[in-house]
Amino acid sequence: QKNKPKKINTRNEIIELSAFQLELDLHYDEKINKNRQKYIIEEQMSKFQEYIAKAIRFKITQVRIIHGKGQGILKSRIEEELKYHELVKRISSSGDGGSSIIEFYV
């Protein structure tokens, strides 16, 4: 029973699934957060990792990550994080370059 896959059937999990957004906005305004700039990327990556784990747990097929344009540091970190992930089918950039679409195998 320990190796049995966990089903989404508790009330809290159903509520969490229904509140799950198909888009995660990690973009931030440098002018507002200038004094915390060196730590913000770690906060963004932590939120991203938690979000991706939930998307996979809920068997979501596609999500959009808004990372902003800037110097491309966050976009590169996200792509590197998912490069060898076995459940990631494809990562594609949006037309404006400020977000990426991540598709999963389900």
C-alpha positions in Angstrom: 0.0 0.0 0.0 2.9 2.4 0.5 3.7 2.4 -3.2 0.1 3.0 -4.2 -0.3 6.3 -6.3 -2.0 9.0 -4.4 -5.5 9.9 -5.7 -6.9 13.4 -5.7 -10.0 12.7 -3.7 -9.9 14.6 -0.4 -11.9 17.7 -0.1 -8.8 19.9 0.3 -7.2 18.5 -2.8 -10.3 19.1 -4.8 -10.5 22.7 -3.6 -6.8 23.1 -4.4 -7.3 21.7 -7.9 -10.2 23.9 -8.6 -8.2 27.0 -7.6 -5.2 26.0 -9.7 -4.5 28.6 -12.4 -3.1 27.6 -15.8 -0.8 30.6 -15.8 1.9 31.6 -13.3 3.2 35.2 -13.3 6.8 35.4 -12.1 7.5 38.8 -13.7 8.3 41.6 -11.3 9.1 45.3 -11.5 12.8 45.9 -11.0 12.2 49.5 -9.8 10.0 48.3 -7.0 12.2 45.3 -5.9 15.7 46.9 -6.6 17.0 46.4 -3.0 16.1 42.6 -3.2 17.2 42.0 -6.7 19.8 39.3 -6.0 17.3 37.2 -4.0 14.3 37.6 -6.2 15.4 34.9 -8.7 15.6 32.3 -6.0 12.0 33.3 -4.8 10.8 33.1 -8.4 12.4 29.6 -8.9 11.0 28.3 -5.7 7.4 29.4 -6.7 8.0 27.9 -10.2 9.1 24.6 -8.8 6.2 24.4 -6.5 3.8 25.3 -9.3 5.2 22.7 -11.7 5.0 20.0 -9.0 1.3 20.8 -8.6 0.6 20.9 -12.3 2.1 17.5 -12.6 0.3 16.2 -9.6 -3.0 17.4 -11.0 -2.2 16.0 -14.5 -2.4 19.4 -16.2 -1.4 19.2 -19.9 -0.2 22.7 -20.5 0.7 25.9 -18.4 2.0 29.4 -19.2 4.8 30.8 -17.3 5.2 34.6 -17.5 8.9 35.3 -16.9 9.2 38.8 -18.6 11.7 39.7 -21.2 14.5 41.6 -19.5 17.9 39.9 -19.9 16.4 36.4 -20.1 17.9 35.1 -16.9 14.7 33.7 -15.4 13.6 32.2 -18.8 17.0 30.5 -19.0 16.8 29.1 -15.5 13.3 27.8 -16.2 14.4 26.1 -19.4 17.5 24.6 -17.7 15.3 23.3 -14.8 13.0 21.5 -17.2 15.5 20.5 -19.9 15.7 16.9 -18.8 12.4 16.5 -16.9 10.8 13.3 -18.1 7.3 14.6 -18.0 7.9 17.8 -20.0 6.8 17.3 -23.6 7.7 20.7 -25.0 8.7 24.2 -24.0 7.8 27.0 -26.4 8.1 30.8 -26.3 5.1 33.0 -26.7 5.0 35.5 -29.6 6.1 38.4 -27.4 9.0 36.6 -25.7 7.8 37.4 -22.2 6.3 34.0 -21.5 6.7 30.3 -22.2 4.2 27.5 -22.7 5.1 24.2 -21.0 3.4 21.1 -22.2 3.4 17.9 -20.2 2.9 14.2 -20.9 0.0 12.9 -18.9 
